[in-house]
XYZ file of C-alpha atoms in Angstrom:
410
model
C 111.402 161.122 89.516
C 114.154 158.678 90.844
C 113.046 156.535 94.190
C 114.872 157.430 97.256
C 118.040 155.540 97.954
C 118.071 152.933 100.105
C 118.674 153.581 103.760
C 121.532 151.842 105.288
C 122.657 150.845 108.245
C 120.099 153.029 109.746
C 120.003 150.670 113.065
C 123.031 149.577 115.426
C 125.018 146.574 113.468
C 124.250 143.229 115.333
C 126.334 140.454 115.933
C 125.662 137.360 114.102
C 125.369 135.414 117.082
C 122.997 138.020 118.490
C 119.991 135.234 117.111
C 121.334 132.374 119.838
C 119.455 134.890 122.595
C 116.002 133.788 121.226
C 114.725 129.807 121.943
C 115.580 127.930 118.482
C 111.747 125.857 118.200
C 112.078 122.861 115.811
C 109.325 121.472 113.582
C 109.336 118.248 112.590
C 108.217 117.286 109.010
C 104.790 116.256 109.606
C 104.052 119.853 111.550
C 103.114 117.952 115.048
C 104.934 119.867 118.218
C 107.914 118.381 119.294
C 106.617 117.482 122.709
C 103.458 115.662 121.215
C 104.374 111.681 122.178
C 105.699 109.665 119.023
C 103.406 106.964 118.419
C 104.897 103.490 117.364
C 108.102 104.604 116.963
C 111.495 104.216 119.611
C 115.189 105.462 120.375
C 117.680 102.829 121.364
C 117.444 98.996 121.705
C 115.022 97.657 124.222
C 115.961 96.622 127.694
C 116.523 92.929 128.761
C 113.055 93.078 130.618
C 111.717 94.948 127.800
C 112.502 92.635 125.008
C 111.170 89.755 126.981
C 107.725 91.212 127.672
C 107.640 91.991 123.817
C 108.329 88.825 123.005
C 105.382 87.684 125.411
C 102.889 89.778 123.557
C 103.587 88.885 119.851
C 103.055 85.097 120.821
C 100.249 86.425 122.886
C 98.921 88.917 120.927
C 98.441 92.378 121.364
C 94.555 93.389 122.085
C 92.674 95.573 119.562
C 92.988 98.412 121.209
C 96.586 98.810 121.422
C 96.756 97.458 118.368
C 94.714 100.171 116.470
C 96.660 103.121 119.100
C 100.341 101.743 118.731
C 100.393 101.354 122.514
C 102.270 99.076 124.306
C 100.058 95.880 125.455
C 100.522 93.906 128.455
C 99.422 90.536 129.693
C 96.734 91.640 131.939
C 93.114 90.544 131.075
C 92.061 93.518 130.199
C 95.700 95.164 129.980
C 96.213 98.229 131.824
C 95.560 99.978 128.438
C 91.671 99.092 128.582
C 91.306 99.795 132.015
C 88.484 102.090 132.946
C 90.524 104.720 133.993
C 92.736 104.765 130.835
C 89.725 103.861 127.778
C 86.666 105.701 129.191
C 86.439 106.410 125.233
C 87.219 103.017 123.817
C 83.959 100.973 123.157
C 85.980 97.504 121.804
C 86.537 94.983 124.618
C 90.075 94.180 125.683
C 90.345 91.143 123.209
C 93.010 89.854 121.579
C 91.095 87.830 119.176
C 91.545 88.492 115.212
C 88.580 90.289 113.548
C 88.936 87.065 111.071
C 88.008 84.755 114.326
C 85.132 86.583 115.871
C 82.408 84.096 114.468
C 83.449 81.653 116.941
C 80.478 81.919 118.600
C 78.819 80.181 115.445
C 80.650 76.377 116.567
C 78.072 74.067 116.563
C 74.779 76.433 115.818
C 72.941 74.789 113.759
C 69.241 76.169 113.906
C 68.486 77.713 111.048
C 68.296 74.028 109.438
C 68.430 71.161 112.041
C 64.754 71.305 112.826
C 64.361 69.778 109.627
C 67.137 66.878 110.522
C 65.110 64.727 112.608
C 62.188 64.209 110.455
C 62.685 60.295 110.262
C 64.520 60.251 107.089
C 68.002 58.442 108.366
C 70.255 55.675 107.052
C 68.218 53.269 109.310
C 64.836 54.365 107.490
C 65.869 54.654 104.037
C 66.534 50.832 102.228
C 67.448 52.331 98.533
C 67.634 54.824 95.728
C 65.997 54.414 92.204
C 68.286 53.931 89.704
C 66.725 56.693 87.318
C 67.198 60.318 87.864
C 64.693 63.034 86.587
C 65.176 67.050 86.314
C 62.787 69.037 88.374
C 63.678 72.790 89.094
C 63.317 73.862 92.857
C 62.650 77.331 94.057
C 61.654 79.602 96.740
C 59.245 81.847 94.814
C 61.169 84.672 93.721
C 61.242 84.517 89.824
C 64.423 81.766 89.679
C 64.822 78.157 90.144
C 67.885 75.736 90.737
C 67.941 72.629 88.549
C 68.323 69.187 90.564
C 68.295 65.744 89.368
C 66.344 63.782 91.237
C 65.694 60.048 91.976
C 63.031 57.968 93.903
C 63.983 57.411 97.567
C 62.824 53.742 99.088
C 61.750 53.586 103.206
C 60.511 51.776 105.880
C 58.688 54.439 107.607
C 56.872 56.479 104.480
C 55.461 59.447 107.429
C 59.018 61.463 107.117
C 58.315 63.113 104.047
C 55.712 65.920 105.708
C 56.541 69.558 105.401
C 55.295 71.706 107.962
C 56.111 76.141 107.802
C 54.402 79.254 109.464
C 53.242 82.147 107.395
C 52.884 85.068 109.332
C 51.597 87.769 106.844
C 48.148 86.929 109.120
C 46.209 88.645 111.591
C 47.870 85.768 113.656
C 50.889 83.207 112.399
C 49.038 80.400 110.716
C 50.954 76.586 110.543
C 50.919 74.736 107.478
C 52.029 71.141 106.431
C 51.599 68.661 103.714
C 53.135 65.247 102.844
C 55.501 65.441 99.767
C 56.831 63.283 96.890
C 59.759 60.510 97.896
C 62.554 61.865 96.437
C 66.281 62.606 96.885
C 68.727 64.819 94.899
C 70.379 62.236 92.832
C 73.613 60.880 93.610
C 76.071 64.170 92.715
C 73.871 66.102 95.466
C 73.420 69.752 94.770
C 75.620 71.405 92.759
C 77.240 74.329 94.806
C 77.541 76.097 91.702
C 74.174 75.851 90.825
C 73.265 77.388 94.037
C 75.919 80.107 93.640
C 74.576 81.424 90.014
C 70.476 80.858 91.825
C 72.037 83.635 94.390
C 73.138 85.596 91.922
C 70.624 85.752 89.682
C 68.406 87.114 93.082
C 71.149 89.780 93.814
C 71.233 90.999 90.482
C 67.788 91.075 89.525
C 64.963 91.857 91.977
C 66.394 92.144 94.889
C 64.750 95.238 96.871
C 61.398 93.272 95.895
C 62.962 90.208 97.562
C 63.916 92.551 100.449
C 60.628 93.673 100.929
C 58.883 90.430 100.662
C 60.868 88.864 102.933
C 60.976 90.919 106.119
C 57.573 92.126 104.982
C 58.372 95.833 105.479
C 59.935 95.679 108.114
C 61.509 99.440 108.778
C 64.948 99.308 110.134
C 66.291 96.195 108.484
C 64.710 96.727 104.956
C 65.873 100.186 104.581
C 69.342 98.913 105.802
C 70.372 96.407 103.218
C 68.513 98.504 100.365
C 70.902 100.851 101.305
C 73.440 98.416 100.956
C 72.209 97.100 97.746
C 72.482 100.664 96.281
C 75.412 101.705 97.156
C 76.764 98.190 95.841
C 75.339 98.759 92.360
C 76.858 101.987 92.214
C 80.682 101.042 93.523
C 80.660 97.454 92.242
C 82.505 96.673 95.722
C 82.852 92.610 95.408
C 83.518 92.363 99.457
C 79.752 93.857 99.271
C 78.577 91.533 97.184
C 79.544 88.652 98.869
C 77.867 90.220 102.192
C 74.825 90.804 100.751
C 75.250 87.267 99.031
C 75.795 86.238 102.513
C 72.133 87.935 103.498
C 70.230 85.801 100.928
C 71.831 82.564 101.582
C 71.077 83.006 105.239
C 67.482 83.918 104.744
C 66.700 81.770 102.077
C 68.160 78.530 104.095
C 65.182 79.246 106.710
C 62.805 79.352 103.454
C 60.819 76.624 102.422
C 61.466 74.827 98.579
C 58.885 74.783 95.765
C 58.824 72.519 92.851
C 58.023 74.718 89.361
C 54.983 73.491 88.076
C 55.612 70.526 85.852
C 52.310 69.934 83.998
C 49.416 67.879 84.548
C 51.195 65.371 82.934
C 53.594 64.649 85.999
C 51.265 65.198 88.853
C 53.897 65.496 92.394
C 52.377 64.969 96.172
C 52.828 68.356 97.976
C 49.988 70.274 95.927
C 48.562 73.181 98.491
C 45.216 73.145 98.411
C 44.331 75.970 100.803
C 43.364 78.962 100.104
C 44.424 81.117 103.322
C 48.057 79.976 102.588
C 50.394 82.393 100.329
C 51.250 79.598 98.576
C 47.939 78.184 97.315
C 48.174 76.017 94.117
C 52.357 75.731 94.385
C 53.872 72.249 94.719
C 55.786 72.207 98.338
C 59.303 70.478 97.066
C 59.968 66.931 98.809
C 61.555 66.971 102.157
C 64.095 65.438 101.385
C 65.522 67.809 98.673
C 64.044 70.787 101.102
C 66.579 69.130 103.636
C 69.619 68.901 101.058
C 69.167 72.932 99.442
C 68.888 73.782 103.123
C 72.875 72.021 104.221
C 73.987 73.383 100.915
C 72.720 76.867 101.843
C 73.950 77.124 104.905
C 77.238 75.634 104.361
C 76.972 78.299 101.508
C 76.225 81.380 104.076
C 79.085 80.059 106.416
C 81.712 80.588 103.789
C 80.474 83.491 103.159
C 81.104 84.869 106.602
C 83.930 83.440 107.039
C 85.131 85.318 104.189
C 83.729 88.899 104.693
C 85.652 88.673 108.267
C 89.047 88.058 106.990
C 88.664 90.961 104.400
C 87.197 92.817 106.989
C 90.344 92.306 109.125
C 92.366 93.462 105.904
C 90.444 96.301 105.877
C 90.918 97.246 109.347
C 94.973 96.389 109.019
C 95.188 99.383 106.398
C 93.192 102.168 108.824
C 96.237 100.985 111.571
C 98.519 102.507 109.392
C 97.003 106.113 110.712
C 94.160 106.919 108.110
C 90.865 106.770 110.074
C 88.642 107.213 107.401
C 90.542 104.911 105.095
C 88.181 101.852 103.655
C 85.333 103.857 105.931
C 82.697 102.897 103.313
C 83.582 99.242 102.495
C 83.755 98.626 106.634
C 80.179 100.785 107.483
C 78.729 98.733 104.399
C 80.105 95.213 105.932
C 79.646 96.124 109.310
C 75.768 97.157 108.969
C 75.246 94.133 106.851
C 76.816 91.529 109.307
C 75.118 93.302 112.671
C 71.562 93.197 110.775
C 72.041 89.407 110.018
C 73.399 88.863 113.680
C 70.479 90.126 114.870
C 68.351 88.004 112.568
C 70.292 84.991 113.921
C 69.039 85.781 117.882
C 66.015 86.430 116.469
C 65.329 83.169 114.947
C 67.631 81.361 117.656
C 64.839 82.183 119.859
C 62.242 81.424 117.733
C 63.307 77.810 116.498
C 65.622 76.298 119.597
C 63.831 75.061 122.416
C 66.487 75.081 125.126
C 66.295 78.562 126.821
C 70.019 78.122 128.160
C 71.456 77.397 124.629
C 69.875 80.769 123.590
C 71.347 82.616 126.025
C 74.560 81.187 125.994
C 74.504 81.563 122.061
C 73.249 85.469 122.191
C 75.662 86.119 124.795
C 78.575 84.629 123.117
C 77.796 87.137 120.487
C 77.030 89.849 122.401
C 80.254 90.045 124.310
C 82.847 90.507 122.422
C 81.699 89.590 118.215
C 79.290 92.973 117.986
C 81.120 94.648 120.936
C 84.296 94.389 118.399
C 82.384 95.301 115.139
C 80.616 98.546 116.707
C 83.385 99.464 119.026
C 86.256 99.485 115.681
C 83.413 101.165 113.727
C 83.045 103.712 116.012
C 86.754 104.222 117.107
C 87.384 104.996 112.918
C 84.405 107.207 112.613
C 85.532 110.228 115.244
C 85.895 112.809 112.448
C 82.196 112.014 111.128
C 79.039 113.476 112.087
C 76.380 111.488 113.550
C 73.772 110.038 110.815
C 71.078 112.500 112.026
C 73.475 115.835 111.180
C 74.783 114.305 108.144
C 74.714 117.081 105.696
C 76.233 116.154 102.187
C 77.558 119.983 101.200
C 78.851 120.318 104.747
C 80.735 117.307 105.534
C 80.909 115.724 102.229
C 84.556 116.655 101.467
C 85.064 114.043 104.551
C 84.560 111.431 102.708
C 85.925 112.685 99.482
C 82.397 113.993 98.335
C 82.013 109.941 97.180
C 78.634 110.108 95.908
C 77.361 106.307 96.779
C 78.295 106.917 100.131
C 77.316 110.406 100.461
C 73.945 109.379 99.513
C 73.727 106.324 101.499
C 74.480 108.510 104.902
């Protein structure tokens, strides 16, 4: 059997221009409606008035919200763009500070060593050095020790070289303290890089045990940065590395120094001879060298901030080019890491600095706009994610490109 022929012309012939009746829609390449607002993008040169107020704001600066929208930022503090009215959404504060600048509000803090400045030992107490210099190896009990060579230190007043430090694994905090050997670290100081590889050996070998010694099981913060620690061993991110770098540095700078034992042969001052403390039968290092580890650490820790905020700002300059979830991982990781060790800063800023005004100036500093800028950006990029209670890996996985560190650490 043959098919049927083909039916022609079986309907009235129309005109070609018959078509121009119908509404002609165009789609533009990136499938958004035509009357949907072009972000960051303009027709024509800018007006006289226009191209001055532009030039205002890029020697101003345009604030962080209009920065991440594309919008167009004014000179108002906040600009009209934060207003109430216009950001009920928007969480960062109108700022037009650089994510690389937010630890401003760490000029001139100083407590997490400076108790341990005014012990006596000063350029008007000390009268010399000993010539000779002698290894000892200084730790904080955690399997590793820093090498530092070591000399004699001559005074006036000998009382400066007590150590005093709270243990509070007690039914109630007990305060300890016990005179230690005169000595310095010799005449090159400590070695940075000494320090650096005594941090690393910590975050590569026992780390969740250090974790869990330190904050002594403490929920929230210990599951945080073993989080952290697990999803770093698993990317290899080195911005990570250098935060949680950044964790140890900070906590071990409040810490106090032990001397490994050195035989009976070289008996040191600073033996503990009591048996309620945690560190019964170690040999407390000498003040002076305490003093020293502690400037190097926290010069150490500084840097380290300092450093994780400018690649955080990097981070955040890529996700302004329109991907949200771009660098999500990397910035949750950094951003969890630096809140927890904020938080550890009030926490000891109240516990070590006797001026209540100073700690409320200092918390609020950071309060305001610092952890209003971290959590506001975080949460401005994470719209498209569930909330970490109805996380569900086979569900919303594909999110996040089904990344398995990250799935697992949500």
């Amino acid at each position: 059997t043959s098919s049927p022929p083909a039916r022609r012309n079986s309907a009235p012939r129309k005109s070609p221009t018959a078509k121009a009746t119908k509404p002609v829609i165009r789609r533009t390449s990136n499938g958004k409606k035509d009357t949907e607002k072009r972000v960051g993008r303009r027709r024509g040169p800018l007006l006289p008035e226009q191209r001055k107020q532009a030039s205002e704001i890029r020697k101003l600066r345009a604030c962080l919200r209009c920065k991440f929208l594309k919008k167009t930022c004014d000179k108002g503090e906040p600009c009209a763009g934060c207003q109430p009215s216009h950001a009920r959404l928007w969480q960062v504060p109108c700022t037009r500070i650089d994510i690389k600048d937010i630890g401003y509000f760490m000029k001139d803090w100083r407590a997490d060593y400076e108790r341990h400045a005014g012990r006596g030992v000063s350029v008007y107490n000390i009268k010399g050095f000993a010539q000779k210099e002698e290894l000892i190896w200084i730790t904080h009990g955690y399997g590793f020790a820093i090498p530092i060579m070591a000399r004699e230190v001559y005074v006036s007043d000998d009382s400066c070289f007590t150590v005093d430090w709270i243990e509070t694994e007690h039914e109630e905090p007990l305060e300890f303290d016990t005179r230690t050997e005169r000595m310095s670290a010799g005449s090159e100081g400590v070695s940075t890089e000494a320090l650096s590889e005594y941090l690393d050996k910590h975050l590569d070998g026992p780390f969740e045990e250090f974790i869990d010694d330190y904050f002594e099981g403490t929920p929230f913060i210990t599951e945080i940065l073993k989080t952290a620690h697990r999803y770093y061993l698993k990317e290899k991110v080195p911005v990570i590395r250098k935060a949680l770098k950044l964790v140890l540095a900070y906590n071990l700078t409040l810490h106090v120094t032990m001397v490994e034992q050195r035989g009976d042969e070289h008996p040191m001052e600073g033996l503990i001879d009591d048996e309620e403390s945690k560190y019964n039968g170690k040999i407390i290092a000498p003040v002076m060298i305490n003093f020293q580890i502690k400037c190097a650490l926290a010069d150490m820790w500084r840097e380290l901030q300092k450093e994780i905020l400018e690649e955080l700002s990097s981070l955040y300059s890529s996700v302004y080019s329109g991907d949200r979830l771009k660098n999500w991982p990397t910035i949750f990781m950094l951003a969890s890491i630096l809140l927890a060790v904020w938080e550890e800063m009030q926490f000891d800023c109240h516990y070590r600095v006797p001026d209540a005004a100073a700690v409320n100036k200092f918390c609020s500093d950071m309060e305001t706009t610092p952890v209003g800028v971290i959590v506001g950006l975080f949460h401005a990029i994470s719209q498209k994610l569930p909330s970490f209670t109805e996380w569900d890996t086979r569900r919303h996985g594909q999110l996040l490109n089904n990344n398995v560190a990250v799935c697992e650490a949500m």
